[in-house]
Short mmCIF file of C-alpha atoms and ligand atoms in Angstrom, two decimals:
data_model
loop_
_atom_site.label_atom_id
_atom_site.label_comp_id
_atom_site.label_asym_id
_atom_site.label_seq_id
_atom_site.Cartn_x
_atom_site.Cartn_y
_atom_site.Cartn_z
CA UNK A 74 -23.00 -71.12 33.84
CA UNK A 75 -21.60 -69.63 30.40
CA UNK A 76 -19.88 -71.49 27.83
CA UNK A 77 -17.14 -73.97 28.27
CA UNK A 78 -18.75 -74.78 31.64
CA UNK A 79 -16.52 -72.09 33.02
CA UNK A 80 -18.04 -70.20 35.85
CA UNK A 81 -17.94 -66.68 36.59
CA UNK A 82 -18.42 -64.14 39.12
CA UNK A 83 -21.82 -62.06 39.47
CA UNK A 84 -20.25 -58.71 38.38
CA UNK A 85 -23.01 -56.25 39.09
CA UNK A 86 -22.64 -57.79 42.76
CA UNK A 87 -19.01 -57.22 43.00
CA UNK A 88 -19.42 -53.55 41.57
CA UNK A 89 -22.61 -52.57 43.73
CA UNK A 90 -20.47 -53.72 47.03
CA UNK A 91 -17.24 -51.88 45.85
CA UNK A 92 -19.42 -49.10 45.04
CA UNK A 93 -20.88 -49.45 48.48
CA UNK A 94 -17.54 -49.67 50.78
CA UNK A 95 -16.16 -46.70 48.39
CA UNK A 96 -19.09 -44.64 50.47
CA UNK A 97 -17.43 -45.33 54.00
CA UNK A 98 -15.16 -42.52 54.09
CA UNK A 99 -16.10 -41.14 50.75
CA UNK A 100 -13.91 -37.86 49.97
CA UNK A 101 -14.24 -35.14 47.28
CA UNK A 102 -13.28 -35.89 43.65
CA UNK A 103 -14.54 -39.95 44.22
CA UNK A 104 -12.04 -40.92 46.44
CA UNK A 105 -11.85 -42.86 50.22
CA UNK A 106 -10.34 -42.29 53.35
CA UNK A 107 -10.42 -44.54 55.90
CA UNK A 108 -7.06 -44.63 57.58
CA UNK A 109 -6.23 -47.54 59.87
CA UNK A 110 -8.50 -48.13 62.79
CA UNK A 111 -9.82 -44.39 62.50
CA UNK A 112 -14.06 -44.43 62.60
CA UNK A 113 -14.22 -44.76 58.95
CA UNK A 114 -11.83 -47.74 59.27
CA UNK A 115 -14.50 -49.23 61.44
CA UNK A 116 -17.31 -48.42 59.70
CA UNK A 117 -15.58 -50.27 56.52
CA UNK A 118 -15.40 -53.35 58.59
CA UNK A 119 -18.66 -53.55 59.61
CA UNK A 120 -19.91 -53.55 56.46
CA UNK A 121 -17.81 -56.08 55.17
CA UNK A 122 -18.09 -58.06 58.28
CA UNK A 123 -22.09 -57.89 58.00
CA UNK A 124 -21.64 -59.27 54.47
CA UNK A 125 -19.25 -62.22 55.53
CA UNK A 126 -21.89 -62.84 58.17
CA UNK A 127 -25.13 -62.42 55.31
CA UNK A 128 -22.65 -65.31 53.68
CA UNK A 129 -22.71 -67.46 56.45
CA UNK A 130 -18.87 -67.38 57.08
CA UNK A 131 -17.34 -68.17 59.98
CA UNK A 132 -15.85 -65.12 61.08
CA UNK A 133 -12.48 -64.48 63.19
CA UNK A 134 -10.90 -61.47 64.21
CA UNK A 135 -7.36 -61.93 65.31
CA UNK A 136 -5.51 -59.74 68.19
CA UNK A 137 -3.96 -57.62 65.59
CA UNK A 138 -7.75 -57.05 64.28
CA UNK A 139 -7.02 -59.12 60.95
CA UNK A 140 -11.00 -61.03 59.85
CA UNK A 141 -11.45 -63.54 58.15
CA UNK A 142 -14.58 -65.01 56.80
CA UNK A 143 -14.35 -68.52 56.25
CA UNK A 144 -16.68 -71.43 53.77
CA UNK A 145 -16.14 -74.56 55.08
CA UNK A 146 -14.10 -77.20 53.06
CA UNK A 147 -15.53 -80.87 52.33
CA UNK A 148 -11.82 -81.92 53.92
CA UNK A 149 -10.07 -81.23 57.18
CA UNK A 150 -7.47 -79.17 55.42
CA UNK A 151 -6.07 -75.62 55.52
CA UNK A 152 -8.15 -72.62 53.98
CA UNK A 153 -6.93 -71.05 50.46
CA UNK A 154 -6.73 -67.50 52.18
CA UNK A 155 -8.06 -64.83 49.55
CA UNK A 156 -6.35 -61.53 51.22
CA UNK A 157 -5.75 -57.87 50.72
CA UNK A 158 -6.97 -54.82 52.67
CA UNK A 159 -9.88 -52.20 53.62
CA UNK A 160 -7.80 -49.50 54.88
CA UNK A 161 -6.68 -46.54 52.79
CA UNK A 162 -4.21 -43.80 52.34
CA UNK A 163 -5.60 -40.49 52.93
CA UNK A 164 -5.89 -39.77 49.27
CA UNK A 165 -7.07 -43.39 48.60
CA UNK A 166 -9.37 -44.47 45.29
CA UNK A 167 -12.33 -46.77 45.51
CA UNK A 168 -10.43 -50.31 44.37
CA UNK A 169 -6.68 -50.18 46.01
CA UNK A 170 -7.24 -53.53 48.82
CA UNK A 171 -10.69 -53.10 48.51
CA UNK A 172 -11.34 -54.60 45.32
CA UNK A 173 -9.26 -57.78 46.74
CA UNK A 174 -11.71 -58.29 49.35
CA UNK A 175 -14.68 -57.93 48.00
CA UNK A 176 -13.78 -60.08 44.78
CA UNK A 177 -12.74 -62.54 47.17
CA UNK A 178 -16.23 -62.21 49.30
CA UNK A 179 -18.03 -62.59 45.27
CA UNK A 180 -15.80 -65.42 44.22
CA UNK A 181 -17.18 -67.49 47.91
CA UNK A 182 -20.67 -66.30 47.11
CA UNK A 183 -20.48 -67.58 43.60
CA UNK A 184 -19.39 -71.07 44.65
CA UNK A 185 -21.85 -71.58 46.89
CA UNK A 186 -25.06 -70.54 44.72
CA UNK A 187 -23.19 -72.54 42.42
CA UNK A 188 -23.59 -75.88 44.31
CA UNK A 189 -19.45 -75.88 44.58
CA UNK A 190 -17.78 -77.57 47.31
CA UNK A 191 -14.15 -77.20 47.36
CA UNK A 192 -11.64 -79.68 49.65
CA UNK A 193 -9.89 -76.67 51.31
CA UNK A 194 -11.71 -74.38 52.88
CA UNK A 195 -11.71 -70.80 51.43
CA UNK A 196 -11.42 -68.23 53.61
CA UNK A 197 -11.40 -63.97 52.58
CA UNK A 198 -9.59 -61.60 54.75
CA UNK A 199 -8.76 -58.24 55.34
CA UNK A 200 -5.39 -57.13 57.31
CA UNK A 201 -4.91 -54.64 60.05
CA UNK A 202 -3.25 -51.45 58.43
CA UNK A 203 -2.00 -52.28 55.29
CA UNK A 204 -1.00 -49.02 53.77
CA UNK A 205 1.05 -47.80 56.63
CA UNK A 206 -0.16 -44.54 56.11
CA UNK A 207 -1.19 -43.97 60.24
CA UNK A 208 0.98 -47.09 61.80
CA UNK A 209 4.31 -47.78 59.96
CA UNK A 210 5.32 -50.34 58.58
CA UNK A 211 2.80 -51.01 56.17
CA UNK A 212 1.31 -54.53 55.44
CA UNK A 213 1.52 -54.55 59.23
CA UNK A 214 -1.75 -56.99 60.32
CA UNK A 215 -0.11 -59.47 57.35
CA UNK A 216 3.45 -59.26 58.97
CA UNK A 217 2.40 -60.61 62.56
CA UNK A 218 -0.51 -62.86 60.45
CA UNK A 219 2.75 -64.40 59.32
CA UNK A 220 5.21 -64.34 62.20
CA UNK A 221 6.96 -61.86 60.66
CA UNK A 222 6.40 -59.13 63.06
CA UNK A 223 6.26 -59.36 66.78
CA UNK A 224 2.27 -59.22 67.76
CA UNK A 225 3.58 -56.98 71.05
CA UNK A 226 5.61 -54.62 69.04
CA UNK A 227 2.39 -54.49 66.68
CA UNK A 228 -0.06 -53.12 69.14
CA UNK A 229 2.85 -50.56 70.82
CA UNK A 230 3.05 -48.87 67.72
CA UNK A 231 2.57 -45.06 67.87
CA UNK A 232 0.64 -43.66 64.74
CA UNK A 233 1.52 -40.37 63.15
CA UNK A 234 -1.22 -38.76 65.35
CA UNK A 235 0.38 -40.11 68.26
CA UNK A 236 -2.09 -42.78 68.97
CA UNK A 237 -1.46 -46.38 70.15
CA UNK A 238 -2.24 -49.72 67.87
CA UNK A 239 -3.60 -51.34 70.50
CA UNK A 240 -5.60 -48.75 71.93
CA UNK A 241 -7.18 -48.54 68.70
CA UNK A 242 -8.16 -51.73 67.94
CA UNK A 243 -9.69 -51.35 71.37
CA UNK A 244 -11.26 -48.37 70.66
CA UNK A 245 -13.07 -49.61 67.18
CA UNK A 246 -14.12 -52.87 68.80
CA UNK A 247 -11.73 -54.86 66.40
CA UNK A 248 -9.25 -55.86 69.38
CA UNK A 249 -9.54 -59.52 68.37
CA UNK A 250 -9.36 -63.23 70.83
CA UNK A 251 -8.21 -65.21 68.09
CA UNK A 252 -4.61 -66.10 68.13
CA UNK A 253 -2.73 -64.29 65.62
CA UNK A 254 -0.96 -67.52 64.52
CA UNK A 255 -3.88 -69.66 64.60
CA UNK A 256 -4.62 -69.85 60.87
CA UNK A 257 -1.69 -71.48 58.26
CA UNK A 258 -2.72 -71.20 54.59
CA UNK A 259 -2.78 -73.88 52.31
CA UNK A 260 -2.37 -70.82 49.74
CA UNK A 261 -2.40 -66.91 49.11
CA UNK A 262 -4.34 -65.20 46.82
CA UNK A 263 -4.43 -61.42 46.16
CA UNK A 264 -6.38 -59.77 43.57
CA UNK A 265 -4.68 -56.23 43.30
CA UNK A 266 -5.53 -52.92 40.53
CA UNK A 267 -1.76 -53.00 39.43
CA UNK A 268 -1.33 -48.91 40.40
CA UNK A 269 1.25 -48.31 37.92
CA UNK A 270 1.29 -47.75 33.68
CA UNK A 271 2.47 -51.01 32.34
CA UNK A 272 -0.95 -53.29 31.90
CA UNK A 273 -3.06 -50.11 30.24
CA UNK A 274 0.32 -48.84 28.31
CA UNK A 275 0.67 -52.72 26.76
CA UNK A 276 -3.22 -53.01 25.98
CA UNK A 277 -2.66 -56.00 28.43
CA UNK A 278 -5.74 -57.08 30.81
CA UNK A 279 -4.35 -59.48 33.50
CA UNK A 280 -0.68 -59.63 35.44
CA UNK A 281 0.29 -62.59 36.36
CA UNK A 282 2.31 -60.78 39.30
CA UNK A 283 5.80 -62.57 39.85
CA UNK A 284 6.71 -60.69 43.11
CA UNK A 285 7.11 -57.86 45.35
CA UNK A 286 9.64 -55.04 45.14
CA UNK A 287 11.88 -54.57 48.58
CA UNK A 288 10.90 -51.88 50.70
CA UNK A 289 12.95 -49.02 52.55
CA UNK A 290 11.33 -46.81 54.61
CA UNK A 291 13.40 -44.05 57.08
CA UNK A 292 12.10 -41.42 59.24
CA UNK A 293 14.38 -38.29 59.55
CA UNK A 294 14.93 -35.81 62.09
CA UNK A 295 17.03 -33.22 61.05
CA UNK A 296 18.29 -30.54 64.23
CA UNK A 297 19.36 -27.12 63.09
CA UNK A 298 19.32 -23.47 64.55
CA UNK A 299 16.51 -20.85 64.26
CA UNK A 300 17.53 -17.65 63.32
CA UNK A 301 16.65 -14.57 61.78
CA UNK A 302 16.33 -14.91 57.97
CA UNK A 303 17.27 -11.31 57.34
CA UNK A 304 20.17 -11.02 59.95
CA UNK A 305 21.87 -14.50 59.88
CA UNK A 306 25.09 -14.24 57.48
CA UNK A 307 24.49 -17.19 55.12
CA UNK A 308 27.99 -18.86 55.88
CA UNK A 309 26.57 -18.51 60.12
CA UNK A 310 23.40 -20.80 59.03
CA UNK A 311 22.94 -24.37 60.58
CA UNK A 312 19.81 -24.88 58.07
CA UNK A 313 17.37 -28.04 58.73
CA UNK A 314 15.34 -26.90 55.62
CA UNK A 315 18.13 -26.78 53.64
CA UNK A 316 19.64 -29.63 54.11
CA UNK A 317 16.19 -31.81 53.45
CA UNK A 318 15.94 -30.14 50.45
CA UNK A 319 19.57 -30.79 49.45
CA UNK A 320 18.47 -34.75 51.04
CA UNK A 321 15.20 -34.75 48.39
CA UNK A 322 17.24 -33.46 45.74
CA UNK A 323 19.56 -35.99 46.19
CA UNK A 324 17.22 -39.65 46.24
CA UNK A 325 15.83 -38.15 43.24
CA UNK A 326 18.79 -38.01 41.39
CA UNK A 327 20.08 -41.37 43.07
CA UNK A 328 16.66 -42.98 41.27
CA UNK A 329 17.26 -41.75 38.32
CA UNK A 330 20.93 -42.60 38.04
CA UNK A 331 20.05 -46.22 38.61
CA UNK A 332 17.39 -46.30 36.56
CA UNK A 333 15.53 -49.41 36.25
CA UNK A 334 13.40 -50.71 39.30
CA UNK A 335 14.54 -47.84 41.27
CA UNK A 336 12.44 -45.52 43.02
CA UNK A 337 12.60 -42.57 45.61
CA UNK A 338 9.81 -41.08 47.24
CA UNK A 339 9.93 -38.03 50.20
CA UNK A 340 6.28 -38.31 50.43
CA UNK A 341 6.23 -36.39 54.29
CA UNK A 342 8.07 -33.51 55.01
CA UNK A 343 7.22 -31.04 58.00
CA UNK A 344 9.24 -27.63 58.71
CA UNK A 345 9.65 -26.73 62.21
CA UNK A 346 8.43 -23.78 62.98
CA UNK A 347 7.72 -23.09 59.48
CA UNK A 348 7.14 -19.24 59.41
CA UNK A 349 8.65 -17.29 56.64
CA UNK A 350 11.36 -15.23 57.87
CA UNK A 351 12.98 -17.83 60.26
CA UNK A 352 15.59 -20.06 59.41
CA UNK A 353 13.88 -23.90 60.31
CA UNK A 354 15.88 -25.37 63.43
CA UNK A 355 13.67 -28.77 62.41
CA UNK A 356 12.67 -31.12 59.69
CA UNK A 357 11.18 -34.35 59.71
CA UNK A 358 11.06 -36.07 56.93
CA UNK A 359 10.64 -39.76 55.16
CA UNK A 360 12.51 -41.55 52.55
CA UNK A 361 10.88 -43.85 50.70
CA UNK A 362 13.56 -46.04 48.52
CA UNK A 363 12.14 -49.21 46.61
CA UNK A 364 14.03 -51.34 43.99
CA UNK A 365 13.14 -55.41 43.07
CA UNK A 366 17.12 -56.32 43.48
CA UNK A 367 17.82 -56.26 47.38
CA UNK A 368 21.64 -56.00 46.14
CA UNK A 369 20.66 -52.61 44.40
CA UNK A 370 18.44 -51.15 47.35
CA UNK A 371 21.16 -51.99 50.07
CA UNK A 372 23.26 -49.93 47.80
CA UNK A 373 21.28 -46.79 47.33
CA UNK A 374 20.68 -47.30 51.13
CA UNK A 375 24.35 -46.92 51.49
CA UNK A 376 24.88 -44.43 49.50
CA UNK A 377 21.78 -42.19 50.66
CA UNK A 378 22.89 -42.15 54.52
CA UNK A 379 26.70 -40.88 53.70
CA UNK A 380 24.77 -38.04 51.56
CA UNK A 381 22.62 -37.52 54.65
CA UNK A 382 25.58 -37.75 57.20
CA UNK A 383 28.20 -35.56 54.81
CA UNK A 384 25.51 -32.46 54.29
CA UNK A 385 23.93 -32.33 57.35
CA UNK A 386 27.55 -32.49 59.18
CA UNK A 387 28.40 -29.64 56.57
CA UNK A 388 25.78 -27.92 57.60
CA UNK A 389 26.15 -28.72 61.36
CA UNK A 390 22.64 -30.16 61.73
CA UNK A 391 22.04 -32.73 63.58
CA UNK A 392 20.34 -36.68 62.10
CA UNK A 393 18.22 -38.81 64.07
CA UNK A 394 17.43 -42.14 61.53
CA UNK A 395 14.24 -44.21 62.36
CA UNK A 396 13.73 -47.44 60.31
CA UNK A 397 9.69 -47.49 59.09
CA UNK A 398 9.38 -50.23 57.37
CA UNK A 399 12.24 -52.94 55.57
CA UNK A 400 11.17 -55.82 53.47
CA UNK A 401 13.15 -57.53 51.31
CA UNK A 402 11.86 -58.35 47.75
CA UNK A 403 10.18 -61.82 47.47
CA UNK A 404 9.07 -63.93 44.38
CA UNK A 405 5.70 -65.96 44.17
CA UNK A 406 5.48 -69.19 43.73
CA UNK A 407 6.24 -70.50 39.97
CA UNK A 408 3.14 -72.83 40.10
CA UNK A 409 0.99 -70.57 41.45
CA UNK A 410 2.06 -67.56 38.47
CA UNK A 411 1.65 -70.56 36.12
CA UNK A 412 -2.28 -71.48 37.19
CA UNK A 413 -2.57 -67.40 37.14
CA UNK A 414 -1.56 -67.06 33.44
CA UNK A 415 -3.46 -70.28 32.11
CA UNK A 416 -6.56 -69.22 34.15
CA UNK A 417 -6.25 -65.78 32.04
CA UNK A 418 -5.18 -67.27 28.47
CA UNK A 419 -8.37 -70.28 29.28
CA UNK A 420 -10.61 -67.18 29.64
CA UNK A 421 -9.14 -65.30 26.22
CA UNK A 422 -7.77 -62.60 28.25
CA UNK A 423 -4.38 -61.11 27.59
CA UNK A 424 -1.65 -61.70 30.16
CA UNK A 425 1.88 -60.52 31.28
CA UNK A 426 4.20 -61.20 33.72
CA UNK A 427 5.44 -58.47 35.73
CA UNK A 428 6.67 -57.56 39.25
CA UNK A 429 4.56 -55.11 41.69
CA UNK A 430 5.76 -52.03 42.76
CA UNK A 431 3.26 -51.76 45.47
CA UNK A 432 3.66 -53.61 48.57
CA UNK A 433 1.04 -55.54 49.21
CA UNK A 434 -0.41 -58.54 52.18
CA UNK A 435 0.83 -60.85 49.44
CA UNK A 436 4.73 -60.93 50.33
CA UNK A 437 4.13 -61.95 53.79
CA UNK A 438 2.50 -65.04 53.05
CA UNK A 439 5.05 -65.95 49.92
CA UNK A 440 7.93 -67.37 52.54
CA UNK A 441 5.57 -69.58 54.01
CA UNK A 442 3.15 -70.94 51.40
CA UNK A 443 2.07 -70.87 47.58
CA UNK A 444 1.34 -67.39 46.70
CA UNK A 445 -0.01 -65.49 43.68
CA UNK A 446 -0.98 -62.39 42.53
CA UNK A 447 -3.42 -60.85 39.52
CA UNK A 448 -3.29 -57.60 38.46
CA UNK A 449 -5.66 -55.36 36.79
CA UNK A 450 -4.57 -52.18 34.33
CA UNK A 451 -5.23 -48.90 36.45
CA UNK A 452 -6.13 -46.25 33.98
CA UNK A 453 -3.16 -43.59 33.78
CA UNK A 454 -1.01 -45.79 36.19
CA UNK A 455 -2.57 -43.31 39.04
CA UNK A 456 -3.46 -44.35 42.21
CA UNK A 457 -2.71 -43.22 45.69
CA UNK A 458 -5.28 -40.39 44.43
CA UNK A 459 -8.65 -39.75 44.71
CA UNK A 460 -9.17 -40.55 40.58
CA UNK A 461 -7.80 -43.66 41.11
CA UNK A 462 -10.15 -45.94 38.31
CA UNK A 463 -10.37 -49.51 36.48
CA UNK A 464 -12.42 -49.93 34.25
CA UNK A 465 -15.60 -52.70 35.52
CA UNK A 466 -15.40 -55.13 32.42
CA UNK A 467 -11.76 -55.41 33.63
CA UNK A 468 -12.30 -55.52 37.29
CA UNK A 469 -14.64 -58.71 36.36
CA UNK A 470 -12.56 -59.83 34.47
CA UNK A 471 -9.65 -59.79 37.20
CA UNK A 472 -12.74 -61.75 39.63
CA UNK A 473 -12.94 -64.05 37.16
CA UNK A 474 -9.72 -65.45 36.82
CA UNK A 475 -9.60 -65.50 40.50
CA UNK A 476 -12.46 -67.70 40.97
CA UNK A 477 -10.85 -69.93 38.37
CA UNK A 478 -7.47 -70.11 40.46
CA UNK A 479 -9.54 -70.06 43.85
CA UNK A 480 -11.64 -72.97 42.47
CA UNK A 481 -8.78 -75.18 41.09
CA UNK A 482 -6.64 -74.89 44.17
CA UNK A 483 -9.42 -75.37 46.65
CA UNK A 484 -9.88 -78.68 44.97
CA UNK A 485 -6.84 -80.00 45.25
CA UNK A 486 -5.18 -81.85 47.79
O1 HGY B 258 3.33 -48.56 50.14
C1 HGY B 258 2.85 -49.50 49.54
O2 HGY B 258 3.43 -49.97 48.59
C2 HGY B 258 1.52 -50.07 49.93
O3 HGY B 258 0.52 -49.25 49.39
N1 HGY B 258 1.38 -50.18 51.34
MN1 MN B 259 -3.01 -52.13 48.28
MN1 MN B 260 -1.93 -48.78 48.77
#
């Protein structure tokens, strides 16, 4: 126990078992990769299953392949669910979901060597395919989780190697018998490494996160004409590569027009058949358009597609539009951003309010029960990359003020 009574989390544990999962799909430069329900994938589960187990949780695995690990309550209640995710983008860092899981594993452990029953049971959980990276859309395992996705669309999806969901989760051994819809949370928790500037540019250690961005992701397939480069009279070109680039040009400028919340991302982009003297005849490409006013985001929807439509019909290439992923923005719960922040000022740490600009497991579960969020700085605002870091006094520091929220709405009634 330290002073004040408070209790806190064992943070050599939770840094030796982030250290450890960081080795499952450990890539150069001190990065992960361990893309949905790929070998690494599994491999990360196991190990985080086999500590759940070592815990004596009751673990689930749902047909979408979300786990929980669950501590009995003293009451016949719902569980406070403490979420996030184990899977990774391919240039992942060691604490984006992971941390989240494994702070949620250490805040269980603590309780219990602590002698600390709780009314609700507390359950920690990791969800099928968060990043979307392999399956679109992301936060996919949370979605159905939450009846916000249809669990048969779920396990048709095609990844961007061509292989099924469901075959997958077959194939890994994490093709679940528990209903997707069995478990209803009493609450949410996420603990999250912010991923952007604004904790480490403020000096600030904890965000007391106050929602989720909305989310627009398209897939493009743009038809054109291969041709010759050296023969083909410019004003004779129907140009796929031209007209992405005019497309990428344009959500860039879009962003920074609107300023504020707004964001634009082409983060894939493949040339068809890419050789230097022919004139591409296809692109595929993503768009990536975020903003925390839904208002604002359907408008620089709007306004992207005529740009897309007017220059590719310029151009006389042809658009195929594939919706990835659409999620409105959603708040968290007032009370629950409240316990967040006096958790954080009870424990002398510095606090903010801000909104995320990642998605994240969290905004499924916020239309259907009390939800919160805690940030973490991320040193340089990077992540998504290999040198992805947080410092450990504040990654403890984030645990703590978990176990402090965990522990006070676990209690209650
Ligand atoms: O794309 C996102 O915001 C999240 O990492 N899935
Ligand atoms: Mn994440
Ligand atoms: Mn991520």
């Amino acid at each position: 126990m330290t002073a004040g009574g408070a209790l806190r989390v064992d943070g050599d544990r939770l840094m030796r078992r982030l250290f450890a999962l960081a080795e499952v799909g450990a890539i150069d430069g001190g990065g992960v990769c361990r893309l949905a329900l790929t070998d690494a994938d599994r491999a990360g589960r196991d190990l985080v299953v086999g500590w759940m187990r070592e815990l004596g949780l009751a673990v689930t695995v749902d047909r979408v392949g979300n786990v929980l690990g669950t501590r009995a309550g003293t009451a016949d209640l719902p569980p406070v669910i403490i979420g996030s995710h184990i899977d990774t983008v391919r240039t992942g860092g060691k604490y984006d979901g992971n941390y989240g899981v494994l702070a949620g594993l250490e805040v269980i452990e603590r309780l219990r060597e602590a002698g600390v029953a709780t009314r609700h049971p507390i359950a920690v959980g990791f969800f099928t395919n968060e990043e979307g990276a392999r399956f679109q859309p992301d936060m996919l395992g949370s979605a159905v989780h939450q009846g916000a996705l249809a669990l048969d669309a779920a396990l048709a999806t095609v990844a961007i190697d061509g292989a099924t969901l469901g075959d997958e989760l077959a194939r890994i051994g994490y093709a679940g018998d528990a209903p997707v819809d069995a478990v209803r949370a009493a609450a949410y928790l996420e603990l999250h490494v912010e991923q952007g500037p604004v904790l480490e540019r403020e000096g600030v250690t904890i965000g007391a996160v106050t929602g989720v961005q909305g989310i627009s992701w398209s897939e493009l397939t743009l038809g054109g004409v291969s041709n010759h480069a050296g023969t083909t009279p410019m004003a004779m070109r129907t140009d796929a590569g031209y007209v992405a680039a005019e497309i990428a040009c344009f959500v860039r400028r879009l962003a920074r027009a609107y300023g504020g919340a707004q964001v634009a991302t082409v983060g894939h982009l493949t040339v068809r058949p890419n050789l230097v003297n022919v004139i591409p005849n296809q692109v595929v490409m993503t768009i990536d358009l975020r903003n925390t006013d839904e208002d604002v985001l359907q408008r620089a929807e709007r306004e992207t597609w005529a740009f897309v439509e007017a220059t590719a019909a310029a151009e006389g290439v042809t658009v195929a539009r594939r919706a990835l992923a659409r999620f409105a923005p959603v708040a968290f719960d007032p009370a629950m951003i409240d316990r967040v922040e006096a958790a954080a000022k009870a424990q002398g740490r510095s606090v903010r309010r801000m909104p995320s600009g990642a998605g994240h497991d969290a905004q499924m579960f916020a239309p259907r029960c009390p939800t919160g969020m805690i940030f973490v700085p991320s040193a340089g605002g990077i992540s998504h990359n290999v040198r992805e870091h947080t410092a450990p006094d504040e990654l403890i520091a984030g645990a703590d003020v978990l176990l402090a929220v965990v522990r006070d709405v676990a209690a209650g009634d």
